[in-house]
Steps between C-alpha positions, in 0.01 A plus 500: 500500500169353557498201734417144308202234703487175383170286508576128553327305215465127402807549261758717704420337847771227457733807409416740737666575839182468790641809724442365844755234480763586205805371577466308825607137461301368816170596338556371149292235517204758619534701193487152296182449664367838524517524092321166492239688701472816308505334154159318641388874628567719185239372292247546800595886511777474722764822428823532595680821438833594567790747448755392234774481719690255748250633808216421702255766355180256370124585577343131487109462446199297422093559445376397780302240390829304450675603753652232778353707778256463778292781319149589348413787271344501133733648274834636666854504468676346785900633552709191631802729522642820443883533532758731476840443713854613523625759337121505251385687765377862475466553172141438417523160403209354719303755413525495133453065524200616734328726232557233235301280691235771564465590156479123387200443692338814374546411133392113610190648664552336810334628820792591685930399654529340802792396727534354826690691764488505894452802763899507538750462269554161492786274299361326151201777468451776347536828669155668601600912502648400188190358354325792671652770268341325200124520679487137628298461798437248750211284401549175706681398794608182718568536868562852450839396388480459126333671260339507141607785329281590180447797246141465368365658128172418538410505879528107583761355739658158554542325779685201716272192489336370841755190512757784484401689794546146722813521552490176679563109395430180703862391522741573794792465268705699333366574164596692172272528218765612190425590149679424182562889426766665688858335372573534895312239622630140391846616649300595834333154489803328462643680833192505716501124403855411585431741842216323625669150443812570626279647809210244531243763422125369352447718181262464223536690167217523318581588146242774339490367182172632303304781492222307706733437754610884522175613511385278811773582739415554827735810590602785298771347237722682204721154437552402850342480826605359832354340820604401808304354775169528239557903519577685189837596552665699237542564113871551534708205327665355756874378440647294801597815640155647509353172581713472842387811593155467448534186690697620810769276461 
């Protein structure tokens, strides 16, 4: 039997299970606001596509123009996220929500995919050999750490912005910049808040909260980005767990 993918739409969103966090009751509120989000993003282009089943298998992406990213690059597809866990995986599934995506841009005319990934495997990005199989190549980099990832039609390439490449703020403190994307993140706020009280730790979150503000970060950013000490630190979410390790504490 032929597998059944679901695109999220203005009239099934409210309906529709968002994969990443199905049944989790700590992160309900994230998919509350993370459906708020999308309904805004739809109309701009915004696709989400995903396996009918209870599962994280869900390609998520945007034209690039609208995309709440610290990239440039006339006409392109940008991937958010690609996804396929548990017992989804190894059976094709990424690659058939990776040709859909493909193909979509051809029959849009757009110039090209894109995705951001890093040297190594790294937690909350894509994986590059992965992308690799489908001819993306590197096309960008930051500190030789992450990457920008890109299959071009036409010979053109995007790229990270300048303010990207920084990598640096003015602040000493700690500092998140979060989006309003991943259903994750307002449960992650709420502990890193409670954390840092509780241990009389300076923090600032900066809430990312328009496309202008996306586009003028100064560090590479998917829906999160951390600093410590005015270093870029990491694109990990960081729970208090994480946190206390970054910290040394």
């Amino acid at each position: 039997m032929e597998e059944k993918f679901i695109n999220l739409t203005e009239s099934n969103l409210n309906n529709e299970h968002l994969c990443c966090a199905i049944s989790d009751k700590k992160h309900q509120q994230g998919v509350k606001v993370k459906r708020e989000w999308l309904n805004n993003r739809i109309k701009e282009g915004h696709v989400f596509r995903k396996l009918d089943e209870q599962g994280k298998v869900f390609i998520e992406y945007a034209p690039i123009e609208k995309a709440w990213v610290p990239l440039t690059g006339d006409n392109y597809i940008y991937i958010y996220c690609l996804w396929v866990s548990g017992n989804f995986k190894g059976k094709g599934y990424g690659k058939k929500l990776l040709d859909y995506c493909v193909k979509d841009a051809k029959k849009n005319n757009k110039s090209g995919v894109c995705i951001i990934s890093s040297k190594k495997k790294m937690p909350f990005l894509s994986d590059k050999k992965f992308m690799q199989k489908y001819s993306f190549e590197v096309v960008d980099t930051i500190n030789d750490q992450y990457e920008l990832l890109a299959v071009s039609f036409d010979g053109t390439k995007p790229k990270f912005t300048d303010n990207a490449k920084k990598q640096c703020i003015d602040s000493k403190k700690l500092t998140i910049y979060y989006g309003l994307q991943c259903p994750y993140i307002p449960n992650c706020i709420e502990q890193i808040k409670e954390f840092c009280k509780d241990n009389k730790i300076e923090i600032n979150l900066i809430k990312v909260d328009s496309l202008e503000k996306a586009k003028s970060m100064p560090c590479v950013f998917n829906n999160w980005a951390v600093f410590n000490n005015g270093k870029f630190e990491t694109l990990h979410l960081l729970n208090e767990g994480y946190l206390k390790k970054m910290l040394g504490l």
